[in-house]
Coordinates of C-alpha atoms and ligand atoms in Angstrom, one line a residue:
M1 CA 10.6 31.9 -16.9
Q2 CA 13.7 32.2 -14.7
L3 CA 16.5 30.0 -13.7
F4 CA 18.0 30.3 -10.3
P5 CA 20.4 28.8 -7.9
S6 CA 19.2 30.5 -4.8
A7 CA 22.3 29.8 -2.8
L8 CA 25.4 27.8 -3.1
C9 CA 27.1 28.2 0.2
S10 CA 26.0 27.4 3.7
D11 CA 27.5 28.9 6.8
Q12 CA 29.7 25.8 7.0
S13 CA 31.1 26.4 3.6
R14 CA 31.5 30.2 3.8
A15 CA 35.1 29.8 4.7
N16 CA 35.5 28.6 1.2
M17 CA 33.7 31.6 -0.3
A18 CA 36.8 32.6 -2.1
L19 CA 36.5 29.5 -4.2
P20 CA 34.2 30.3 -7.1
F21 CA 31.3 28.0 -6.3
L22 CA 30.0 27.7 -9.7
C23 CA 27.3 25.6 -11.1
L24 CA 27.1 25.4 -14.8
I25 CA 23.7 24.9 -16.1
C26 CA 23.5 24.0 -19.7
F27 CA 20.2 23.9 -21.3
S28 CA 18.6 24.5 -24.6
V29 CA 15.1 25.7 -25.1
L30 CA 12.6 24.8 -27.8
Y31 CA 9.3 26.4 -27.9
Y32 CA 6.7 25.0 -30.2
F33 CA 3.3 26.1 -31.3
L34 CA 0.5 23.7 -30.8
F35 CA -2.7 23.8 -32.7
F36 CA -5.9 23.0 -30.9
T37 CA -9.4 24.0 -30.5
V38 CA -11.0 25.1 -27.3
P39 CA -14.6 24.0 -26.7
S40 CA -17.2 26.6 -26.9
K41 CA -18.9 25.4 -23.7
P42 CA -18.9 26.3 -21.0
H43 CA -16.2 28.9 -20.4
N44 CA -13.4 29.0 -23.0
V45 CA -11.2 31.2 -21.0
Q46 CA -10.8 28.9 -18.1
R47 CA -10.0 25.7 -19.8
V48 CA -6.6 24.0 -20.0
A49 CA -4.9 23.5 -23.3
F50 CA -3.9 19.9 -23.4
H51 CA -5.2 18.0 -20.5
F52 CA -8.0 15.6 -21.1
Q53 CA -11.2 17.1 -19.8
P54 CA -14.8 16.6 -20.4
I55 CA -16.8 19.2 -22.3
K56 CA -18.1 20.5 -19.1
N57 CA -19.0 19.6 -15.5
W58 CA -17.4 17.2 -13.0
M59 CA -14.9 14.4 -13.9
N60 CA -13.0 12.1 -11.6
D61 CA -11.5 8.7 -12.0
P62 CA -10.1 7.4 -15.3
N63 CA -11.9 4.2 -16.3
G64 CA -11.3 1.4 -18.8
P65 CA -8.6 2.8 -21.0
M66 CA -7.9 0.4 -23.9
L67 CA -6.9 0.1 -27.5
Y68 CA -9.6 -1.3 -29.9
K69 CA -9.4 -1.4 -33.7
G70 CA -6.8 1.3 -33.9
Y71 CA -8.5 3.7 -31.5
Y72 CA -7.6 4.5 -27.9
H73 CA -10.7 4.6 -25.8
F74 CA -10.9 6.5 -22.6
F75 CA -13.8 6.5 -20.1
Y76 CA -14.1 8.6 -17.0
Q77 CA -16.4 9.2 -14.1
W78 CA -18.5 12.1 -15.1
N79 CA -21.5 14.1 -13.8
P80 CA -23.4 15.4 -16.8
Y81 CA -25.4 17.8 -14.7
A82 CA -23.0 19.8 -12.6
A83 CA -19.4 20.6 -11.8
V84 CA -19.6 18.7 -8.5
W85 CA -19.5 15.0 -7.9
G86 CA -22.8 13.1 -8.4
N87 CA -25.0 11.3 -10.9
I88 CA -22.0 9.4 -12.0
T89 CA -21.9 8.1 -15.6
W90 CA -19.1 6.8 -17.8
G91 CA -18.0 9.6 -20.1
H92 CA -16.3 8.3 -23.3
A93 CA -13.7 9.7 -25.7
V94 CA -11.6 8.2 -28.5
S95 CA -8.2 9.1 -29.9
K96 CA -5.7 8.0 -32.4
D97 CA -2.7 9.3 -30.5
L98 CA -3.7 9.6 -26.8
I99 CA -3.4 13.4 -27.3
R100 CA -6.2 14.6 -29.5
W101 CA -9.6 13.3 -28.3
H102 CA -13.0 13.1 -29.8
H103 CA -15.8 13.2 -27.3
L104 CA -18.5 10.6 -27.8
E105 CA -21.8 9.6 -26.2
V106 CA -21.9 8.7 -22.6
A107 CA -21.1 5.0 -22.4
L108 CA -22.9 4.0 -19.3
I109 CA -25.7 5.8 -17.5
P110 CA -27.3 4.8 -14.2
N111 CA -30.6 3.3 -15.5
Q112 CA -30.8 -0.2 -13.9
W113 CA -31.8 -1.2 -10.4
Y114 CA -28.2 -2.3 -9.7
D115 CA -26.6 1.0 -10.7
L116 CA -29.4 3.5 -10.2
Y117 CA -27.3 5.8 -8.1
G118 CA -24.2 5.7 -10.3
C119 CA -22.0 3.8 -12.6
W120 CA -18.8 3.8 -10.6
S121 CA -15.3 3.0 -11.5
G122 CA -14.1 -0.1 -13.4
S123 CA -11.9 -1.4 -16.2
A124 CA -11.9 -2.8 -19.6
T125 CA -10.7 -6.3 -20.5
L126 CA -10.0 -7.5 -24.0
V127 CA -11.3 -11.1 -24.0
E128 CA -11.4 -13.7 -26.8
E129 CA -10.6 -12.2 -30.2
G130 CA -9.7 -9.0 -28.5
K131 CA -13.4 -8.1 -27.8
P132 CA -13.8 -5.6 -25.0
I133 CA -15.9 -6.1 -21.8
I134 CA -16.3 -3.4 -19.2
T135 CA -16.4 -4.3 -15.6
Y136 CA -17.8 -1.6 -13.3
T137 CA -19.4 -1.0 -9.9
G138 CA -23.1 -0.2 -9.7
W139 CA -24.2 1.9 -6.8
S140 CA -27.5 0.5 -6.1
N141 CA -30.6 0.9 -4.0
A142 CA -31.0 -2.8 -3.6
S143 CA -31.1 -2.5 0.2
H144 CA -34.2 -0.4 -0.3
S145 CA -32.7 2.2 2.0
E146 CA -31.5 5.6 0.9
D147 CA -29.2 5.5 3.9
H148 CA -27.4 2.4 2.9
K149 CA -26.9 2.1 -0.7
V150 CA -24.9 -0.9 -1.8
Q151 CA -22.1 -1.6 -4.3
M152 CA -22.1 -4.5 -6.7
Q153 CA -20.1 -5.4 -9.8
A154 CA -21.6 -5.4 -13.3
L155 CA -20.6 -6.0 -17.0
A156 CA -21.2 -4.1 -20.2
M157 CA -20.4 -5.0 -23.8
P158 CA -20.3 -3.1 -27.0
A159 CA -23.6 -3.2 -28.9
D160 CA -21.7 -3.4 -32.2
Y161 CA -18.2 -4.9 -32.2
G162 CA -17.7 -3.7 -35.7
D163 CA -17.8 -0.1 -34.6
P164 CA -14.3 1.0 -33.8
L165 CA -15.6 3.9 -31.8
L166 CA -17.7 1.6 -29.6
R167 CA -20.3 4.2 -29.3
K168 CA -23.1 2.1 -27.7
W169 CA -22.7 -0.2 -24.8
V170 CA -25.2 -2.7 -23.4
K171 CA -25.3 -4.0 -19.9
A172 CA -25.2 -7.8 -19.4
P173 CA -28.6 -9.4 -18.7
G174 CA -26.9 -11.4 -15.9
N175 CA -26.0 -8.2 -13.9
P176 CA -25.0 -7.8 -11.2
I177 CA -22.4 -10.4 -11.7
I178 CA -21.0 -10.1 -8.2
T179 CA -22.5 -8.9 -4.9
A180 CA -20.7 -8.3 -1.7
P181 CA -19.6 -11.6 0.0
Q182 CA -20.4 -12.4 3.6
G183 CA -18.3 -10.5 6.0
I184 CA -17.8 -7.6 3.6
D185 CA -19.7 -4.3 4.0
S186 CA -21.5 -3.7 0.7
N187 CA -20.6 -0.1 1.0
F188 CA -16.9 -1.0 0.7
F189 CA -16.9 -3.2 -2.3
R190 CA -15.9 -1.6 -5.6
D191 CA -13.8 -0.8 -8.6
P192 CA -13.1 -4.1 -10.4
T193 CA -9.8 -4.4 -12.2
T194 CA -9.0 -5.4 -15.7
A195 CA -9.2 -9.2 -15.7
W196 CA -6.3 -11.5 -16.5
K197 CA -6.2 -15.2 -17.4
G198 CA -4.3 -17.7 -15.3
A199 CA -2.4 -20.8 -16.3
D200 CA -5.7 -22.8 -15.7
G201 CA -7.5 -20.8 -18.4
K202 CA -9.7 -19.1 -15.8
W203 CA -10.1 -15.3 -15.6
R204 CA -9.2 -13.4 -12.5
M205 CA -10.0 -9.9 -11.3
L206 CA -9.7 -7.9 -8.2
V207 CA -12.3 -5.9 -6.3
G208 CA -11.3 -3.2 -3.8
S209 CA -12.5 -3.6 -0.2
K210 CA -11.7 -3.5 3.5
E211 CA -12.5 -5.4 6.6
N212 CA -12.4 -3.2 9.6
M213 CA -9.3 -1.1 8.8
T214 CA -7.5 -3.8 6.7
G215 CA -7.5 -2.7 3.1
M216 CA -7.7 -5.6 0.7
A217 CA -8.0 -6.7 -3.0
L218 CA -10.5 -9.5 -3.1
L219 CA -9.8 -12.0 -5.8
Y220 CA -12.5 -13.5 -8.1
R221 CA -12.2 -16.2 -10.6
S222 CA -14.4 -17.1 -13.6
P223 CA -14.3 -19.7 -16.4
D224 CA -16.4 -17.6 -18.7
F225 CA -16.4 -14.0 -17.5
L226 CA -20.0 -14.2 -16.5
N227 CA -19.9 -16.5 -13.4
W228 CA -17.5 -15.3 -10.8
R229 CA -16.4 -17.0 -7.5
K230 CA -14.5 -15.4 -4.7
A231 CA -11.2 -16.9 -3.8
I232 CA -10.9 -17.8 -0.1
T233 CA -8.1 -15.4 0.5
P234 CA -7.7 -11.9 -1.0
L235 CA -4.8 -11.5 -3.4
H236 CA -3.3 -9.1 -0.9
S237 CA -4.3 -7.0 2.2
V238 CA -2.5 -4.7 4.5
N239 CA -3.6 -3.9 8.1
G240 CA -4.4 -0.3 8.9
T241 CA -4.7 1.0 5.4
G242 CA -8.5 1.3 5.1
M243 CA -10.6 1.0 2.0
W244 CA -8.7 0.1 -1.2
E245 CA -10.2 2.0 -4.1
C246 CA -9.4 1.4 -7.7
P247 CA -6.9 -1.5 -7.5
D248 CA -4.8 -2.1 -10.6
F249 CA -2.7 -5.2 -11.0
Y250 CA -0.4 -5.8 -14.0
P251 CA 2.9 -7.5 -15.0
V252 CA 6.1 -5.7 -15.8
S253 CA 9.2 -7.0 -17.6
I254 CA 12.3 -7.3 -15.4
S255 CA 14.6 -6.7 -18.3
D256 CA 13.0 -4.2 -20.6
T257 CA 10.9 -1.1 -20.7
Y258 CA 8.3 -2.6 -22.9
G259 CA 4.9 -3.3 -21.5
L260 CA 3.2 -6.7 -21.1
N261 CA -0.3 -7.9 -21.7
T262 CA -2.2 -8.0 -18.4
S263 CA -2.3 -11.9 -18.5
A264 CA 1.5 -12.3 -18.9
Y265 CA 3.2 -14.2 -16.2
G266 CA 6.2 -16.5 -15.7
Q267 CA 10.0 -16.0 -15.8
G268 CA 11.2 -12.5 -16.4
V269 CA 8.0 -11.0 -15.1
M270 CA 7.2 -9.2 -11.9
H271 CA 3.8 -7.8 -10.9
V272 CA 2.6 -4.4 -9.7
L273 CA -0.3 -3.9 -7.3
K274 CA -1.5 -0.3 -7.0
V275 CA -4.4 0.8 -4.8
S276 CA -5.8 4.2 -4.0
F277 CA -6.4 5.5 -0.6
V278 CA -5.6 9.2 0.0
H279 CA -2.8 8.6 -2.6
D280 CA -2.0 6.0 -5.2
Y281 CA 0.4 3.5 -3.5
Y282 CA 2.0 0.6 -5.3
T283 CA 4.2 -2.3 -4.5
V284 CA 6.2 -4.6 -6.8
G285 CA 6.1 -8.3 -6.1
T286 CA 6.1 -11.8 -7.2
Y287 CA 2.8 -13.3 -8.4
I288 CA 2.5 -17.1 -8.5
T289 CA -0.5 -17.9 -10.8
S290 CA -0.9 -21.5 -9.8
N291 CA -2.0 -20.6 -6.3
D292 CA -2.7 -16.8 -6.8
T293 CA -0.3 -15.6 -4.2
F294 CA 1.4 -12.2 -4.4
L295 CA 4.4 -11.3 -2.3
P296 CA 5.9 -7.9 -2.3
V297 CA 9.7 -7.9 -3.1
Q298 CA 10.3 -5.9 0.1
S299 CA 7.8 -6.0 2.9
N300 CA 8.9 -2.5 4.0
L301 CA 7.7 -1.3 0.6
D302 CA 4.2 -2.9 0.9
V303 CA 1.1 -1.0 -0.3
G304 CA 0.5 2.1 1.7
I305 CA 3.8 2.0 3.6
G306 CA 6.0 2.2 0.6
L307 CA 6.1 3.9 -2.7
R308 CA 3.6 6.2 -4.4
Y309 CA 3.1 6.7 -8.1
D310 CA 3.3 10.4 -7.6
Y311 CA 4.0 12.8 -4.8
G312 CA 1.6 15.5 -5.9
K313 CA -2.1 15.3 -6.8
Y314 CA -2.7 12.0 -8.5
Y315 CA -5.5 9.6 -7.7
A316 CA -7.5 6.6 -8.9
S317 CA -5.1 5.8 -11.6
K318 CA -5.6 3.1 -14.1
S319 CA -3.1 1.4 -16.6
F320 CA -3.6 -0.5 -19.8
F321 CA -1.4 -2.4 -22.2
D322 CA -1.0 -0.6 -25.5
A323 CA -0.3 -3.4 -28.0
N324 CA 0.3 -0.7 -30.6
K325 CA 3.6 0.3 -29.1
N326 CA 4.2 -2.5 -26.7
R327 CA 4.0 -0.3 -23.6
R328 CA 2.0 0.1 -20.4
I329 CA 0.3 3.4 -20.1
L330 CA -0.9 5.1 -17.0
F331 CA -3.7 7.6 -16.5
G332 CA -4.5 9.4 -13.2
W333 CA -7.0 11.9 -12.0
V334 CA -5.8 15.4 -10.9
N335 CA -8.1 17.8 -9.2
E336 CA -7.5 21.5 -8.9
S337 CA -6.3 23.7 -6.1
D338 CA -9.4 25.8 -5.7
G339 CA -12.7 24.7 -4.3
E340 CA -16.2 23.8 -5.2
A341 CA -17.4 27.3 -5.7
A342 CA -14.7 28.0 -8.3
D343 CA -15.6 24.7 -10.0
I344 CA -19.2 25.7 -10.2
S345 CA -18.5 29.2 -11.5
K346 CA -16.1 28.0 -14.2
G347 CA -18.4 25.1 -15.1
W348 CA -16.0 22.2 -15.0
A349 CA -13.8 20.4 -12.5
S350 CA -10.7 18.2 -12.8
V351 CA -8.3 17.1 -15.5
Q352 CA -6.6 13.8 -16.3
A353 CA -2.8 13.8 -16.0
F354 CA -0.9 13.4 -19.2
P355 CA -0.6 9.7 -20.0
R356 CA 2.7 8.2 -18.9
K357 CA 4.6 5.1 -20.0
V358 CA 5.4 3.0 -16.9
W359 CA 8.0 0.2 -16.5
L360 CA 10.2 -1.4 -13.8
D361 CA 13.3 0.3 -12.7
K362 CA 16.0 -2.4 -13.4
E363 CA 18.3 -0.9 -10.8
T364 CA 16.0 -1.4 -7.9
N365 CA 13.7 -4.2 -9.2
C366 CA 11.1 -2.9 -6.8
S367 CA 10.2 0.6 -8.1
L368 CA 8.7 1.9 -11.3
L369 CA 9.8 4.6 -13.7
H370 CA 7.3 6.9 -15.5
W371 CA 7.7 9.1 -18.5
P372 CA 5.3 11.2 -20.4
I373 CA 4.3 9.3 -23.6
E374 CA 6.4 10.2 -26.6
E375 CA 3.3 11.5 -28.4
L376 CA 3.7 14.6 -26.3
E377 CA 6.5 15.6 -28.7
S378 CA 3.9 15.9 -31.5
L379 CA 2.7 19.0 -29.6
H380 CA 6.1 20.7 -29.8
R381 CA 6.3 23.7 -32.1
S382 CA 9.0 26.3 -31.7
K383 CA 12.2 25.9 -29.7
V384 CA 14.4 28.2 -27.6
T385 CA 17.9 27.0 -26.6
L386 CA 20.4 28.2 -24.0
D387 CA 23.7 26.6 -23.6
S388 CA 26.3 26.7 -20.8
V389 CA 24.8 29.3 -18.5
S390 CA 26.7 29.8 -15.3
L391 CA 24.6 30.2 -12.3
W392 CA 26.2 31.9 -9.3
K393 CA 24.9 32.1 -5.8
G394 CA 21.8 34.1 -5.6
S395 CA 21.7 34.7 -9.4
V396 CA 18.5 34.5 -11.5
T397 CA 18.7 34.1 -15.2
V398 CA 15.7 35.1 -17.3
V399 CA 15.2 32.7 -20.2
E400 CA 14.3 35.2 -22.9
G401 CA 12.0 34.5 -25.7
I402 CA 9.6 32.5 -23.8
K403 CA 6.2 33.7 -22.6
G404 CA 4.4 30.4 -22.8
A405 CA 1.7 29.1 -20.7
Q406 CA 2.5 25.6 -21.9
L407 CA 6.1 24.6 -21.9
D408 CA 8.2 21.4 -22.0
V409 CA 11.5 22.2 -20.4
E410 CA 14.5 19.9 -20.2
A411 CA 17.6 21.1 -18.4
T412 CA 20.8 19.6 -17.1
F413 CA 22.5 21.1 -14.1
D414 CA 26.2 20.3 -13.8
L415 CA 26.8 19.9 -10.1
P416 CA 29.7 21.3 -8.0
E417 CA 31.5 19.0 -5.6
I418 CA 28.7 17.1 -3.8
N419 CA 30.8 16.3 -0.7
D420 CA 29.9 19.6 0.6
A421 CA 26.1 18.9 0.5
E422 CA 24.2 19.7 3.6
I423 CA 23.2 16.9 5.9
M424 CA 19.5 16.4 5.8
D425 CA 17.6 13.2 6.6
V426 CA 15.2 12.8 3.7
S427 CA 12.7 10.0 3.6
A428 CA 9.5 9.4 1.6
E429 CA 7.5 10.5 4.6
N430 CA 9.2 13.8 5.2
A431 CA 10.2 15.0 1.7
Q432 CA 7.1 17.1 1.4
L433 CA 7.7 18.7 4.8
M434 CA 11.3 19.3 4.0
C435 CA 10.3 21.1 0.8
S436 CA 7.8 23.3 2.7
E437 CA 10.2 24.1 5.5
K438 CA 13.2 24.7 3.2
G439 CA 11.7 26.8 0.5
A440 CA 13.3 28.0 -2.7
S441 CA 14.6 31.2 -1.4
R442 CA 17.0 30.1 1.3
N443 CA 20.7 29.5 1.6
G444 CA 21.6 26.0 0.9
V445 CA 24.8 24.4 -0.1
I446 CA 24.1 22.6 -3.3
G447 CA 20.9 24.3 -4.3
P448 CA 18.2 25.2 -4.3
F449 CA 18.5 25.1 -8.1
G450 CA 15.6 25.3 -10.4
F451 CA 13.0 27.2 -12.3
L452 CA 10.6 29.9 -11.4
V453 CA 7.7 29.2 -13.8
L454 CA 4.4 30.9 -14.4
A455 CA 5.9 34.1 -13.0
T456 CA 4.1 37.4 -13.3
D457 CA 6.2 40.3 -14.5
D458 CA 6.6 41.6 -11.0
E459 CA 7.2 38.0 -9.7
M460 CA 4.6 38.4 -7.1
E461 CA 3.2 35.2 -8.4
H462 CA 5.4 32.3 -9.4
T463 CA 5.9 28.6 -8.9
A464 CA 9.3 27.4 -7.9
I465 CA 10.3 24.0 -9.1
F466 CA 13.6 23.3 -7.5
F467 CA 16.0 20.7 -6.1
V468 CA 18.6 20.5 -3.4
V469 CA 21.4 17.9 -3.2
V470 CA 21.6 16.6 0.4
N471 CA 23.7 14.1 2.3
S472 CA 21.1 11.8 4.0
K473 CA 21.9 9.0 6.4
D474 CA 21.5 6.4 3.6
G475 CA 23.4 8.3 0.9
W476 CA 23.2 11.2 -1.4
K477 CA 19.8 12.3 -2.4
V478 CA 18.2 14.9 -4.5
L479 CA 15.2 16.5 -2.8
V480 CA 12.8 17.7 -5.5
C481 CA 10.2 20.3 -4.7
S482 CA 7.3 22.1 -6.3
D483 CA 6.6 25.1 -4.2
Q484 CA 3.2 26.6 -4.8
S485 CA 3.1 28.9 -1.9
R486 CA 3.5 31.8 -4.2
S487 CA 1.7 30.5 -7.2
S488 CA -1.2 32.8 -6.7
L489 CA -2.0 36.0 -4.8
A490 CA -5.5 34.6 -4.1
T491 CA -5.9 33.4 -0.6
N492 CA -8.6 30.7 -0.9
L493 CA -6.5 28.1 -2.7
D494 CA -4.6 25.0 -1.7
K495 CA -1.0 26.1 -1.9
T496 CA 0.6 22.9 -0.8
T497 CA 4.3 22.5 -1.5
Y498 CA 5.0 19.0 -2.9
G499 CA 8.2 17.1 -2.6
S500 CA 9.9 13.8 -3.1
F501 CA 13.4 12.6 -3.5
S502 CA 15.6 10.5 -5.7
N503 CA 18.9 8.8 -4.9
L504 CA 22.1 10.2 -6.3
S505 CA 25.3 8.2 -6.8
G506 CA 28.5 9.8 -5.5
S507 CA 30.0 9.8 -9.0
Q508 CA 27.1 11.6 -10.5
T509 CA 28.1 15.0 -11.8
S510 CA 24.8 16.3 -13.1
V511 CA 21.1 16.3 -12.5
S512 CA 18.6 16.4 -15.4
V513 CA 15.2 17.8 -15.0
R514 CA 12.1 17.8 -17.2
I515 CA 9.3 20.2 -16.3
L516 CA 6.0 20.4 -18.1
V517 CA 4.4 23.7 -17.3
I518 CA 0.7 23.9 -17.8
Q519 CA -1.4 26.9 -17.1
E520 CA -5.0 27.5 -17.4
A521 CA -6.1 30.8 -18.7
N522 CA -7.2 31.4 -15.2
Q523 CA -3.9 32.4 -13.5
A524 CA -5.0 31.2 -10.1
K525 CA -4.8 27.6 -11.2
N526 CA -1.3 27.1 -12.4
M527 CA 0.2 23.7 -12.4
A528 CA 3.8 23.1 -12.9
N529 CA 5.0 19.5 -13.1
Y530 CA 8.3 17.9 -13.0
Y531 CA 9.8 14.6 -14.0
F532 CA 13.3 13.7 -13.1
D533 CA 15.4 11.7 -15.3
K534 CA 16.8 8.7 -13.5
L535 CA 19.3 10.6 -11.4
N536 CA 22.3 8.5 -12.0
G537 CA 23.4 9.5 -15.3
T538 CA 21.2 7.0 -17.2
P539 CA 19.9 8.6 -20.3
P540 CA 16.2 9.4 -20.0
P541 CA 13.9 7.2 -22.0
S542 CA 13.0 10.1 -24.2
P543 CA 14.6 9.6 -27.6
N544 CA 15.6 13.2 -27.7
R545 CA 17.9 14.1 -24.9
A546 CA 18.2 17.7 -26.0
R547 CA 17.4 20.0 -23.2
T548 CA 14.4 21.8 -24.4
I549 CA 11.5 24.0 -23.6
Y550 CA 8.5 23.5 -25.9
Y551 CA 5.9 26.1 -26.2
P552 CA 2.5 25.4 -27.8
D553 CA 0.3 28.0 -29.2
Q554 CA -2.9 28.9 -27.5
S555 CA -4.7 30.3 -30.5
E556 CA -8.1 28.9 -31.4
G557 CA -9.5 27.5 -34.5
T558 CA -6.3 25.9 -35.8
S559 CA -7.0 22.4 -34.9
P560 CA -6.1 19.6 -37.4
P561 CA -9.2 17.8 -38.7
P562 CA -10.4 14.8 -36.8
T563 CA -8.9 11.6 -38.0
H564 CA -12.3 10.0 -38.0
A565 CA -15.5 11.7 -39.1
I566 CA -17.8 11.7 -36.2
T567 CA -21.3 12.1 -37.5
S568 CA -24.7 12.6 -35.9
H569 CA -25.6 11.2 -32.6
V570 CA -28.9 9.5 -31.8
S571 CA -29.3 9.0 -28.1
S572 CA -31.9 6.7 -26.7
D573 CA -31.9 8.6 -23.5
R574 CA -32.9 12.2 -23.9
N575 CA -31.5 13.2 -20.5
Y576 CA -28.0 12.5 -21.7
D577 CA -28.4 13.9 -25.2
E578 CA -27.1 17.3 -24.6
F579 CA -24.0 16.3 -22.8
Y580 CA -21.6 15.7 -25.6
Y581 CA -20.7 17.6 -28.7
Q582 CA -19.6 16.3 -32.0
E583 CA -16.4 16.9 -33.9
H584 CA -14.7 18.3 -31.0
I585 CA -11.0 18.0 -30.3
I586 CA -9.2 18.7 -27.2
C587 CA -5.5 18.4 -26.9
W588 CA -4.1 17.9 -23.5
C589 CA -0.9 18.0 -21.6
N590 CA 0.5 16.9 -18.3
S591 CA -0.7 17.8 -14.9
C592 CA 1.1 15.8 -12.3
Y593 CA 3.9 16.2 -9.9
G594 CA 5.9 13.3 -11.0
T595 CA 8.8 11.6 -9.3
Y596 CA 11.5 9.5 -10.5
Ligands
DQQ601 N1 -14.6 7.1 -7.3 C1 -15.6 6.2 -7.8 C2 -15.5 5.0 -7.0 C3 -14.1 5.0 -6.5 C4 -13.9 6.4 -6.3 C5 -16.9 6.9 -7.7 C6 -12.4 6.8 -6.3 O1 -15.8 3.9 -7.7 O2 -13.9 4.2 -5.4 O3 -16.9 8.1 -8.5 O4 -12.2 8.2 -6.6

């Protein structure tokens, strides 16, 4: 791994070259050895170390995360038969720490007329006495036409509430509980949210849809969770956005970083609406429960025209309230940069991003902050530290002692005088373009500064994670880029450069960066991920502000024992028998291009 400022002086500032334009970078490095096992199927060598992934085959959306009787449950869209999308079931895994997972039986399989073509995305709600109910979309043949399958909403409950692992699920006899209402195309009617209770004691949930090109979150109410009626108006809609997949709607505290139960409302609470179309967009707004109206705080930050959760690959995300630690946690689906042929040959596709804690940014009151959950630190093993390294124009400093494929890096860059920053108009829409056009190896004024990670010895392959301080028309900004154009010598990969920005106050004298580097054994599929501390000098939420690089071990067979003995499995459906394995632990790590 290498540190670099690629250039400190522009033409404009060359007159000042006599001045030692010095940037001090201070960072310490910790590299830790992580113990984990790698599944024996299908291809050990190509699996990631810490990300959540199924044993094999295709995975997409995260579904129904929840905490039940001390176990975190995670479900996901899964094709048991192939490493391509299709035959969608709900895969299921449990964990004590959101890091080490035990794979269980498939929770939902398509075996009823209303879900015969797939059990699509949905959510979990803890109802009375904390009992879970799954809401999901059945992809059905009810129209009796292969060409026009329809989507409808269904429920599933645990067969045995006493089983903390919730290994068996039964579908409600009253399914489907909701079919497409008049005026809504039944092919655009899916992905029910976690339900919440209003002041009148009735449950509410959203279903993603669209009318023409207006994306919308249809609102349903129910007194008993079984009988649902559509509200006359959707909770929210935005013209020109198209189908809203996987809506998520939850409260956030305006004064604290702790999370709130999904039914929380009232003073001191704002609400977040997230929907997925191409990317995961969100808006923060005011929700009035008495008449179920939702109003974004800023109309120019409405869904689809405002903020994204993430400016890299991140889709169909789903949050849940973790009552264990009073926090809201976010999962998101990340696919790889190579194509279907590679997925088929390696026998699996996709990972889930490392879970993040999410809360409202008190400074803006209209944007969110994310941070990898603190449990990540339990994966840290050894540590490398560097302090007060001076980086001069064009210099590259090799961080010795690290040859890790999995690193957790924290670094603080002390900035030179930012008044000299180059003028660049950076906006949410053009940040990615700016990053691609203005790569890591160019002359800037303040930056590019950053890290070359996952570099081969000859540096022919490397991923540059860097930032540039710029003077934009509405203030100082830090343009943050993840340049994958040289991540692989292979030509048949998506090598998009990702970018986003953060505001910088004029008085800020340093920028802190956290980068989680994750590499599959297959070099061609590197993923380096960054998180920015709030770039205004506020300490990051991580309790340990030490600037660190953590380095987990990749050796096999050193996994800690499972915390819960998982014994034999008896499946009622032979087709799905072979698709999970017992006593299997996967540790996972982040895969996301985070912002903020
Ligand atoms: N994936 C599911 C749908 C959802 C889409 C099907 C989003 O329910 O709309 O696998 O990725």
